[in-house]
Each structure stands twice: as structure tokens, then as C-alpha cells.
mmCIF file of C-alpha atoms in Angstrom:
data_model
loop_
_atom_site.group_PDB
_atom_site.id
_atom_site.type_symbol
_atom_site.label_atom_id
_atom_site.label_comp_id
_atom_site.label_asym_id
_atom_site.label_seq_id
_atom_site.Cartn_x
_atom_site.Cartn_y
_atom_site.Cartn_z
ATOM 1 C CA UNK J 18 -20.002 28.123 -12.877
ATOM 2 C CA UNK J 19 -23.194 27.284 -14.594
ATOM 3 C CA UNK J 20 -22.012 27.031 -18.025
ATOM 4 C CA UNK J 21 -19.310 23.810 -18.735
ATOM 5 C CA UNK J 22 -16.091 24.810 -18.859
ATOM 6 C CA UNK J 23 -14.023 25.148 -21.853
ATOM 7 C CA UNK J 24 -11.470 22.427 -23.150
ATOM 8 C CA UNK J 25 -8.871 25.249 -22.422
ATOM 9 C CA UNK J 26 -10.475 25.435 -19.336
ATOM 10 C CA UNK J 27 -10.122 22.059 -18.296
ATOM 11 C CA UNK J 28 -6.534 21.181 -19.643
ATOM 12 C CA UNK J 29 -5.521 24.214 -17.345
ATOM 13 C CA UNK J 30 -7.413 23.289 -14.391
ATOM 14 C CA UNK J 31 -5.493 19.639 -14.946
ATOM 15 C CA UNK J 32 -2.342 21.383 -15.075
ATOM 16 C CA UNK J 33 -2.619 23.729 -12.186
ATOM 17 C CA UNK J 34 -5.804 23.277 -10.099
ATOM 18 C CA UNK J 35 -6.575 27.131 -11.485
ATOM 19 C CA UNK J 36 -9.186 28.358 -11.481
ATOM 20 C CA UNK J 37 -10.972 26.721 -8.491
ATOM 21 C CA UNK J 38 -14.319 27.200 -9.879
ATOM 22 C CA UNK J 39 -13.508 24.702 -12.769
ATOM 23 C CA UNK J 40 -12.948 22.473 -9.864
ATOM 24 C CA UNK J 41 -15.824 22.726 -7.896
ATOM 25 C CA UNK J 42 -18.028 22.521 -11.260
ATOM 26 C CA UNK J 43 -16.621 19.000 -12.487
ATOM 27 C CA UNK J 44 -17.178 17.728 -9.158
ATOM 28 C CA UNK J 45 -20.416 17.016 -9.353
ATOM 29 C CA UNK J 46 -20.472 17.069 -13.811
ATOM 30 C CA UNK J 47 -20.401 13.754 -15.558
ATOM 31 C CA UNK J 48 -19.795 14.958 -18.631
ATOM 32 C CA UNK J 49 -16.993 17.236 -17.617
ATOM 33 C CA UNK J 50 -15.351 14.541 -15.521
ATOM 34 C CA UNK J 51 -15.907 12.601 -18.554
ATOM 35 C CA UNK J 52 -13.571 15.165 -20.379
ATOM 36 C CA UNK J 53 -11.463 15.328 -17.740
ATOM 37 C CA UNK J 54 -10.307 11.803 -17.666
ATOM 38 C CA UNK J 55 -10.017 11.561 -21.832
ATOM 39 C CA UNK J 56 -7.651 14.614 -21.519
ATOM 40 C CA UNK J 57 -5.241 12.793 -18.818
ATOM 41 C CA UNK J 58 -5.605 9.752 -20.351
ATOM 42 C CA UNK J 59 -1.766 8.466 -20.688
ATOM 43 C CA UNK J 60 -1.926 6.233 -23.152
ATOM 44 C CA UNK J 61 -1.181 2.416 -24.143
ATOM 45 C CA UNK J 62 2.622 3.107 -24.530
ATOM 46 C CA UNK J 63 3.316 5.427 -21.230
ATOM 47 C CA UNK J 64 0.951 2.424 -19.372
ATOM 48 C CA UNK J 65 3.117 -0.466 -20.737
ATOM 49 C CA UNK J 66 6.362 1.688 -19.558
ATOM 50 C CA UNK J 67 4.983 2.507 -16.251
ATOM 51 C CA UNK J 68 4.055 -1.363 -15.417
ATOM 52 C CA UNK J 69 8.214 -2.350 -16.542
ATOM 53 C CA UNK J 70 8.832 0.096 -14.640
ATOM 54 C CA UNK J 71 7.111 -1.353 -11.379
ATOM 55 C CA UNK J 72 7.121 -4.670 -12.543
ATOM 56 C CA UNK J 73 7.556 -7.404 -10.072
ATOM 57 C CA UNK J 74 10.563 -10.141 -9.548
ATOM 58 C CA UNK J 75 9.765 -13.366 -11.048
ATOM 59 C CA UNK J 76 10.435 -15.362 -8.119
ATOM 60 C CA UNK J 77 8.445 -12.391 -5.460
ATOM 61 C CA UNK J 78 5.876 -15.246 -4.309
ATOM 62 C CA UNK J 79 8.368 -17.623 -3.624
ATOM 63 C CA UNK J 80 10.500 -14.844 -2.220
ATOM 64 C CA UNK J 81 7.511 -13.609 -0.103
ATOM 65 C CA UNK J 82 6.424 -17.327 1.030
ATOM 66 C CA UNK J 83 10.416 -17.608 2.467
ATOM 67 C CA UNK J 84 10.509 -14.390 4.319
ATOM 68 C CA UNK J 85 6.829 -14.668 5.841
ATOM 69 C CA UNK J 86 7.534 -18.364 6.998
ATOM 70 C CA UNK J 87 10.211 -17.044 8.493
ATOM 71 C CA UNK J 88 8.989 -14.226 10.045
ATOM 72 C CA UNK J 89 6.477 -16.540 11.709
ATOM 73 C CA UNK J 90 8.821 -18.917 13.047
ATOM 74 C CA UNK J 91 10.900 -16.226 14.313
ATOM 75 C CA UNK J 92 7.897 -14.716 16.363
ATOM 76 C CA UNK J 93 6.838 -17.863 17.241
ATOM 77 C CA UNK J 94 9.953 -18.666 18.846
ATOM 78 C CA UNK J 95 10.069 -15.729 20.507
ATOM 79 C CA UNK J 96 6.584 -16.112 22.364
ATOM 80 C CA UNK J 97 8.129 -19.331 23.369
ATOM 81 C CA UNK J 98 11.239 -17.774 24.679
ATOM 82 C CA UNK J 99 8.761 -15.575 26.726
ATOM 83 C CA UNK J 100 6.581 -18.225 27.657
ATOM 84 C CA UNK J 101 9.602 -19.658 29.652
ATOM 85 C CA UNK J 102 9.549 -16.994 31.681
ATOM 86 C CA UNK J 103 5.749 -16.577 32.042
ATOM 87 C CA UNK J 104 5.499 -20.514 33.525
ATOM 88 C CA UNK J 105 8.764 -19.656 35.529
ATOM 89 C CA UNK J 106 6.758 -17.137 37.484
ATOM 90 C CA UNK J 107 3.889 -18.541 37.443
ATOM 91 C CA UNK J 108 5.580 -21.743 39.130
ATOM 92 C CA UNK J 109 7.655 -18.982 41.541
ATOM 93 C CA UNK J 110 4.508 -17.669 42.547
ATOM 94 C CA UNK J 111 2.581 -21.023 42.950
ATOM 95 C CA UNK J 112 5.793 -21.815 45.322
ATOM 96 C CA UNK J 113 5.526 -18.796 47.171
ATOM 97 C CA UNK J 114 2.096 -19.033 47.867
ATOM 98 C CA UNK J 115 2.488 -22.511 49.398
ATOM 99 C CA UNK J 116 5.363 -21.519 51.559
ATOM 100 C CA UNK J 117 3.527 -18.245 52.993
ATOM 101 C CA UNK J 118 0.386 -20.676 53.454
ATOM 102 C CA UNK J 119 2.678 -23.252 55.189
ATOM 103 C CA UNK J 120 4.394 -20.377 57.556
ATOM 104 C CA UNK J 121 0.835 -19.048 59.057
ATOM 105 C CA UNK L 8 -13.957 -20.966 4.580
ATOM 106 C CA UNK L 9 -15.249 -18.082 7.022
ATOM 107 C CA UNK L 10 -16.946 -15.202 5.721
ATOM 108 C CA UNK L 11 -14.548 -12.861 8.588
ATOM 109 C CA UNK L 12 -15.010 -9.152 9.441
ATOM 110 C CA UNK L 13 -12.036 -8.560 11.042
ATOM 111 C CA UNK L 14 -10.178 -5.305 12.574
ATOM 112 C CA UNK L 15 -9.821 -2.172 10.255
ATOM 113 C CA UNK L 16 -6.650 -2.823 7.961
ATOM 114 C CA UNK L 17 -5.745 0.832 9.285
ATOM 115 C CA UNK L 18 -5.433 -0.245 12.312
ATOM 116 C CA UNK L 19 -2.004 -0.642 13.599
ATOM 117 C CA UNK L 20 -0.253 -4.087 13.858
ATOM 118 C CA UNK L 21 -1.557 -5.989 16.721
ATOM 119 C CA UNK L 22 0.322 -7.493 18.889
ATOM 120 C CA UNK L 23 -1.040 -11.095 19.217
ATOM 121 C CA UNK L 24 0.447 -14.117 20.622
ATOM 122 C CA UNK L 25 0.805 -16.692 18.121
ATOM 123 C CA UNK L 26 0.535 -20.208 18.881
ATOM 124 C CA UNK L 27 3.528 -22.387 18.125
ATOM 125 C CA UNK L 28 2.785 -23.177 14.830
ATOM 126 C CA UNK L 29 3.341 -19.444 14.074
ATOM 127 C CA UNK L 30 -0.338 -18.912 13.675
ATOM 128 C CA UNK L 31 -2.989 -17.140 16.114
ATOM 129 C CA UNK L 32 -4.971 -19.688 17.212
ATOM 130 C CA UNK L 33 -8.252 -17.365 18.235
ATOM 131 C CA UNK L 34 -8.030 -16.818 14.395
ATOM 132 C CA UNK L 35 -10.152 -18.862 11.948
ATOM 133 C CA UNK L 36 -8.630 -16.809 8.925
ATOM 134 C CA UNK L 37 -5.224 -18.282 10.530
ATOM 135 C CA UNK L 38 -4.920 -21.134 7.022
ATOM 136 C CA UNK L 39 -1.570 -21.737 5.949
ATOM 137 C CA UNK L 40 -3.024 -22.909 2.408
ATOM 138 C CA UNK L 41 -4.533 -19.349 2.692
ATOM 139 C CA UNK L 42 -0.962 -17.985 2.611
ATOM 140 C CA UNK L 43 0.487 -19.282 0.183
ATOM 141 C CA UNK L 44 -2.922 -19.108 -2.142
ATOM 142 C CA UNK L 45 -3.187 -15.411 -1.492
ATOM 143 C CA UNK L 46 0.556 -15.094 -1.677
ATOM 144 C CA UNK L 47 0.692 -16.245 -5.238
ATOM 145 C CA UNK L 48 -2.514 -14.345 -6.137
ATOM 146 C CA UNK L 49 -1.456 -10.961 -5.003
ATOM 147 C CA UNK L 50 1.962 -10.953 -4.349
ATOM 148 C CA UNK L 51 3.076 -9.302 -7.522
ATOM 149 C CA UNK L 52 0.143 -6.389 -7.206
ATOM 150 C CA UNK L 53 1.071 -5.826 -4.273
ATOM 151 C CA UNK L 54 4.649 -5.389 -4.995
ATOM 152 C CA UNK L 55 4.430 -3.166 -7.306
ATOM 153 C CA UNK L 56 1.909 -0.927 -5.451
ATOM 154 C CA UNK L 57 3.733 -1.110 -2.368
ATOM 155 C CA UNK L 58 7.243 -0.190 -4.883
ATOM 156 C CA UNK L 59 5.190 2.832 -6.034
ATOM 157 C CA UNK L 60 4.767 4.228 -3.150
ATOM 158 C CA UNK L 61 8.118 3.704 -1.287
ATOM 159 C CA UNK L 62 10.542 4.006 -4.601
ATOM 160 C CA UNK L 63 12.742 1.113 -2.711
ATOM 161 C CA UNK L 64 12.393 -2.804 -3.406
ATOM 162 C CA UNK L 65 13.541 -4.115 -0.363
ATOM 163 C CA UNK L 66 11.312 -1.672 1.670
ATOM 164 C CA UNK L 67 8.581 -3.184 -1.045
ATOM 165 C CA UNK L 68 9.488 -6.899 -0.486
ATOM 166 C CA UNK L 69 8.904 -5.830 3.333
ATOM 167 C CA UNK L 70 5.189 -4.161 2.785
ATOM 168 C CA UNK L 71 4.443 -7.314 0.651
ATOM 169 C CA UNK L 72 6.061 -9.587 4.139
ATOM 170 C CA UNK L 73 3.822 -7.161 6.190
ATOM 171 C CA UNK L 74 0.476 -7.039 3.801
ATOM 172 C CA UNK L 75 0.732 -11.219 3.709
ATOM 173 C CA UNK L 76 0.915 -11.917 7.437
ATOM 174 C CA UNK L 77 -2.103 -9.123 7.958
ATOM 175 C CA UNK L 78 -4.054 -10.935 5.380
ATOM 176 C CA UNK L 79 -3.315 -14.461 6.725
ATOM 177 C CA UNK L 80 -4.877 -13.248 10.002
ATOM 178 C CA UNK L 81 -7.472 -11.224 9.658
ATOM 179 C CA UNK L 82 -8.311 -10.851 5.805
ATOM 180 C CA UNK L 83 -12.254 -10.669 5.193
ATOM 181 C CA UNK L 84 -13.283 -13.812 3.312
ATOM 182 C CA UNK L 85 -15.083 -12.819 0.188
ATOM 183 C CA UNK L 86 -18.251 -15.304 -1.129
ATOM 184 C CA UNK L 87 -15.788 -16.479 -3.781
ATOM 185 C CA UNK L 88 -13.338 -17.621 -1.348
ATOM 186 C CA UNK L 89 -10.722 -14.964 -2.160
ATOM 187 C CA UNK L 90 -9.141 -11.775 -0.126
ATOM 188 C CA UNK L 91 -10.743 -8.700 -1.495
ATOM 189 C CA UNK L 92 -8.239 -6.839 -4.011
ATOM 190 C CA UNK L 93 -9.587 -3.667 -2.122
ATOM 191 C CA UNK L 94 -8.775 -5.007 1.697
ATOM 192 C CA UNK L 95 -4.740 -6.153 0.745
ATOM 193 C CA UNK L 96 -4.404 -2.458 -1.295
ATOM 194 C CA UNK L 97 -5.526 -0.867 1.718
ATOM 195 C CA UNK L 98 -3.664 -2.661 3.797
ATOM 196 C CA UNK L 99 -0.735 -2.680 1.634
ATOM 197 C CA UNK L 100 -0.816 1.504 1.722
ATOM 198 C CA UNK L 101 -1.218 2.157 4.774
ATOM 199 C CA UNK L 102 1.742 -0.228 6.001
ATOM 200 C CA UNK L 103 3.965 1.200 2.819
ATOM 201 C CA UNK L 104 3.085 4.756 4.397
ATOM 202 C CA UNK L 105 3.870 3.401 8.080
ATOM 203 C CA UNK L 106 6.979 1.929 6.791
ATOM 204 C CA UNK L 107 8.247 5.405 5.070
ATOM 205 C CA UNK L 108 7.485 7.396 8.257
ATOM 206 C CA UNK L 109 9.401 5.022 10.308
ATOM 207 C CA UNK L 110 12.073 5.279 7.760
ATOM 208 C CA UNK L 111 12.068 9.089 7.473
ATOM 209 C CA UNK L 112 12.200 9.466 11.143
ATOM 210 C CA UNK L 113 15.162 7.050 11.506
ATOM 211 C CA UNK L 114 17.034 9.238 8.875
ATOM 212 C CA UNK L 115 15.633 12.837 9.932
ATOM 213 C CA UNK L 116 14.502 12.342 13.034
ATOM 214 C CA UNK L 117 10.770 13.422 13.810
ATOM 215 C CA UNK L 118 10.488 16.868 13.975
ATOM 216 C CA UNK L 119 11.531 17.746 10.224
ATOM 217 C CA UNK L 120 9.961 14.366 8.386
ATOM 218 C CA UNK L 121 9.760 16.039 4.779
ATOM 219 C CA UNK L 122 6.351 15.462 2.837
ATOM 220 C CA UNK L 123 8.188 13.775 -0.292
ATOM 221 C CA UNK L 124 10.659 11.737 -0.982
ATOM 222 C CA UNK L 125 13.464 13.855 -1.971
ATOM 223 C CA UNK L 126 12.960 13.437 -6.103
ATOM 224 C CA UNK L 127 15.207 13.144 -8.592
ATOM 225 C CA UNK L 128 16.126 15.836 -10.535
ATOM 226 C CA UNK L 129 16.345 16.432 -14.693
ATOM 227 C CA UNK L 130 19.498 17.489 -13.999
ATOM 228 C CA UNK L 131 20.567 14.432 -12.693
ATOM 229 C CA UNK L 132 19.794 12.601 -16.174
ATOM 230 C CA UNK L 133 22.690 11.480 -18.091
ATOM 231 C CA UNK L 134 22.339 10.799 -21.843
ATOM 232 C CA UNK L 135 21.133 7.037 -22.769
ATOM 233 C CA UNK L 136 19.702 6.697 -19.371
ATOM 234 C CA UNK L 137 17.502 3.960 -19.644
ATOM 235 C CA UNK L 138 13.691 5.406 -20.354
ATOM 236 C CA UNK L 139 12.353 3.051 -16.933
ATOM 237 C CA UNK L 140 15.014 5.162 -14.965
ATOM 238 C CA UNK L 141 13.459 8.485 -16.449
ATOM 239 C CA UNK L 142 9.522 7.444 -15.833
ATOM 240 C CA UNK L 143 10.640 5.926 -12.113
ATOM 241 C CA UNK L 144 12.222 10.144 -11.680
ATOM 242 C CA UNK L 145 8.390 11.184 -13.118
ATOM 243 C CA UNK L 146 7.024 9.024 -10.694
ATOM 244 C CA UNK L 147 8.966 10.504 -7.949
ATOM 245 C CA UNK L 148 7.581 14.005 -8.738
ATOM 246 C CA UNK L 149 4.270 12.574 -7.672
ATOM 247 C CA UNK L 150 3.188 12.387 -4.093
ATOM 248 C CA UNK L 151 2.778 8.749 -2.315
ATOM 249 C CA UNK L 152 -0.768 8.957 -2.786
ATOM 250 C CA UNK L 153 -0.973 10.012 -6.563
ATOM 251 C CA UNK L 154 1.693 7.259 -7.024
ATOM 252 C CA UNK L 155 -1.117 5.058 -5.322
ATOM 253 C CA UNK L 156 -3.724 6.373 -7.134
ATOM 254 C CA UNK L 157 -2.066 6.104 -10.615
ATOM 255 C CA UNK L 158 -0.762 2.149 -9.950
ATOM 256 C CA UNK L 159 -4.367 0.945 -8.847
ATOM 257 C CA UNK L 160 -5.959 2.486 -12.233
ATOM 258 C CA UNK L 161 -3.559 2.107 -14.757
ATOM 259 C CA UNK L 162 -2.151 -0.986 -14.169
ATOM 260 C CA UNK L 163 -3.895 -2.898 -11.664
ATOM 261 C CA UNK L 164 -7.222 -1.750 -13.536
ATOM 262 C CA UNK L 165 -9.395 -1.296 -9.888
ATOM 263 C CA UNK L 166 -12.744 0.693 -10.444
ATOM 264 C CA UNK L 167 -12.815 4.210 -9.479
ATOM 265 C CA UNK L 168 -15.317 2.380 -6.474
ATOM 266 C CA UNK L 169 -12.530 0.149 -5.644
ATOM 267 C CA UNK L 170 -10.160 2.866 -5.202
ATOM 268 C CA UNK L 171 -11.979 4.875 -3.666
ATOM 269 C CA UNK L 172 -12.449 2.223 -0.769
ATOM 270 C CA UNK L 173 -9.020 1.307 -1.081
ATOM 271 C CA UNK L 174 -7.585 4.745 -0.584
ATOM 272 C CA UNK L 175 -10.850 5.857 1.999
ATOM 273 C CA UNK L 176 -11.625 8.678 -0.629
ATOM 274 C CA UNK L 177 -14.831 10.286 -1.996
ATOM 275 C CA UNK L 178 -15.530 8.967 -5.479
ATOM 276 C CA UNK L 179 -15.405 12.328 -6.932
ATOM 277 C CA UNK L 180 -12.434 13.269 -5.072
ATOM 278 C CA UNK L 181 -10.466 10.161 -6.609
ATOM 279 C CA UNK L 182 -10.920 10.956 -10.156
ATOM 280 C CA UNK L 183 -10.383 14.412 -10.205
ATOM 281 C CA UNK L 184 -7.008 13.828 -8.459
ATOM 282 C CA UNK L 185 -6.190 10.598 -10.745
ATOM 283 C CA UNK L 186 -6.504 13.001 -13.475
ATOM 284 C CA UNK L 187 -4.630 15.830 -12.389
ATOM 285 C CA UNK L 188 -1.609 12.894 -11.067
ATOM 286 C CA UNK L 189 -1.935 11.993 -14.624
ATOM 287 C CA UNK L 190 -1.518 15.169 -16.116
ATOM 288 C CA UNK L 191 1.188 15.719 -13.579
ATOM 289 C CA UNK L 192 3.271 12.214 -14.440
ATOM 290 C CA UNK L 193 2.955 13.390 -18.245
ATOM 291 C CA UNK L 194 4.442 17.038 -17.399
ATOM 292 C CA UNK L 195 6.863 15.108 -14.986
ATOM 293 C CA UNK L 196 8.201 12.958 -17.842
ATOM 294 C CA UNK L 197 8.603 15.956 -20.858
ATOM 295 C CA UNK L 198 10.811 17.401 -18.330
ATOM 296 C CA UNK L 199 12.995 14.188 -18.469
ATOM 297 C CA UNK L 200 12.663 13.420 -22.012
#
């Protein structure tokens, strides 16, 4: 498509992807893309609604700060708890070692 | 602080021994006062992209638990001493996506994982539902990544170059499909209104 689309053109393209040519013209078309982005746009009111309607809890850095500490202490605990068992056979091992040394 | 360039955030969790303190001691990005800094920063963005994409609060409070503790570790430093906005969205995503699969394939198993949550219907409106309830349904219409794509423009106001590294998308390719997800939200919410 050498010529620019039509505003038709575009709105229709937005709604359905149709036709494809549209598409592969604004790809590389400023001024279409331009166009393209005025014609979504969703306005101030539909922007404040959509950010209540994600918005955060108050407290979700406090909340956050809680959970990841504990998270962390919880996996640190547990790398203790396998630790343990690490140094256990480790220490087995050492044992063994000595013993089969001592028997030749 | 150290300037760090740490794994890909798309990477999956590592599994790294921490040292008692709870934090990996081979990692200089390891700063509690990090944390909590970045915590209070980006919590709340992160929230609500991570709530965008998953339609479920405590799976959000989760990618925000996850996104944190990837930051804390291995976050790239910027030169003004903060996480990139970028890095945490990426990471953020992808562990919001990785959370929904896991989720999908607990409740489907994995050989029929659907490609959308199941959305809410028009039908399903009853009269004086709130108007947050209807735009949340218009949402869910959307696919994860148009979700994505329409939180990190509209209200987290990223450049179309920051989304585009956020979301590993050509530049071109992010704008034409912010504007169709647009277009699509708008169409998504006359059919609930």
C-alpha cells in the first residue's frame, strides 16, 4: 500500500486486524502510527477507572516486606536443616576413611 | 552500590544456597536496605501489573513476593542507584506468566492448559454492578500480554522503548498491538455497559 490508508481504514484495521495490508503499511509509517494511537486513545476517564480498578492495597509494601522476610527465613532455615545432613556425611565419610586407612 | 549485570530476569529461579542471614552471600546486590528501598518504590507497580495479568490478588501479592526476592539478588544497579523500572516489569511478567501456567496445570492438568483465562461473560452482569467489576470483565477479554501492554502505558506511563524491553518486543510491534488492545478494551467494555 503506497498511498496512507484511510481513517476508515485504520479504525477497521484497529478493530479487526483486516485488511493485512493496512498492517504491514503502518509498520514502518509515523504518521499513520501516529493516527493509530490518537484513534485508540482511551481517554482520561476510562484511564482513571482502569488504575481503581488495579489499584494497589495501602499497606502492599509492608505486606510484601512481611511475606519476603519470611520467605527468606524459611529458606534459610531450610538450607540449615540440609546442612545438618551435609556435615553429617561429610563427618561419616571422614570416619570411614580413617577406619579403612586404619584396617590396611 | 554495584553497577551488577546479573542473569537474564527470564531465566528461571535459581536455586542458590543462601547464607544464614537469608541472603546469598556470592551476591553483592544481596542489601537488605535494598529490599525494603525497592520494596517501597515498586511494590505498588508491580502489584498492579502483576494483578493485570493474573486477575487474582493473592496470586499478585505472590509475583510481587517473587519479583522482590529476584530483585534483591540479582537486580542490575542503575547509575542513579535504583532497580531499572524495565528489569522488575520484566521480571514481574514473566514470573506472573510462570505462576499462571503452574496454576493452569494444577487445575487442568498439562495437556489442555487453555490460552485465556476463562473471561467473564456480559451475561454474567447483574444491574448496579459496580463499573470496576465491569472494566476488570473488559480486561479479562484481553490476553495476558495486552493486559501487560495496556498497564505499562496507561498507567505506569513506560515509553514505548521501555516496553518494548520490558515485554522483549519490536518497537513497532508494541504499538501497533497497544493500539489494537486498546481498541479491543473499549469494544470489551460497550459490551458490558
Amino acid at each position: 500500500m503506497s498511498r496512507h490508508p484511510s481513517n476508515q481504514q485504520l479504525q477497521a484495521w484497529l478493530e479487526n486486524g483486516a485488511p493485512t495490508r493496512v498492517g504491514k503499511h503502518v509498520d514502518g509509517c509515523e504518521r499513520c502510527m501516529a493516527l493509530l494511537e490518537e484513534l485508540s486513545d482511551l481517554g482520561d476517564s476510562l484511564v482513571a477507572e482502569l488504575t481503581d480498578a488495579l489499584a494497589a492495597p495501602t499497606d502492599v509494601e509492608d505486606r510484601t516486606a512481611r511475606q519476603v522476610e519470611n520467605r527468606l527465613r524459611n529458606e534459610a532455615a531450610f538450607t540449615a536443616f540440609l546442612d545438618l545432613f551435609t556435615v553429617g556425611w561429610s563427618a561419616t565419610r571422614t570416619i570411614l576413611d580413617i577406619e579403612e586407612d586404619s584396617d590396611e | 552500590m554495584p553497577i551488577g549485570t546479573r542473569v537474564s530476569p527470564s531465566e528461571p529461579f535459581p536455586d542458590r544456597a543462601l547464607g544464614g542471614d537469608g541472603r546469598d552471600p556470592n551476591d553483592q546486590n544481596a542489601d537488605p536496605d535494598l529490599l525494603r528501598h525497592a520494596i517501597d518504590l515498586h511494590a505498588a507497580y508491580i502489584y498492579r501489573l502483576a494483578l493485570s495479568i493474573v486477575h487474582d490478588r493473592a496470586l499478585a501479592d505472590d509475583v510481587v513476593q517473587e519479583t522482590m526476592i529476584r530483585a534483591w539478588r540479582w537486580a542490575p544497579i542503575a547509575p542513579d542507584g535504583e532497580v531499572p523500572r524495565a528489569w522488575l516489569a520484566r521480571v514481574a511478567r514473566n514470573a506472573a506468566i510462570g505462576i499462571l501456567r503452574r496454576r493452569r496445570e494444577e487445575l487442568y492438568g498439562s495437556d489442555a492448559i487453555p490460552e485465556k483465562e476463562s473471561a467473564v461473560t456480559p451475561a454474567r452482569t447483574v444491574e448496579g454492578r459496580a463499573a470496576l467489576d465491569q472494566l476488570r470483565g473488559a480486561l479479562s477479554a484481553l490476553d495476558e500480554s495486552d493486559r501487560a501492554l495496556i498497564v505499562l502505558r496507561e498507567i505506569e506511563g513506560l515509553s514505548y522503548e521501555e516496553i518494548a524491553e520490558t515485554m522483549e518486543l519490536p518497537l513497532s510491534t508494541v504499538k501497533t498491538r497497544l493500539f489494537r488492545a486498546r481498541q479491543q478494551l473499549k469494544r470489551a467494555l460497550e459490551a458490558w455497559r
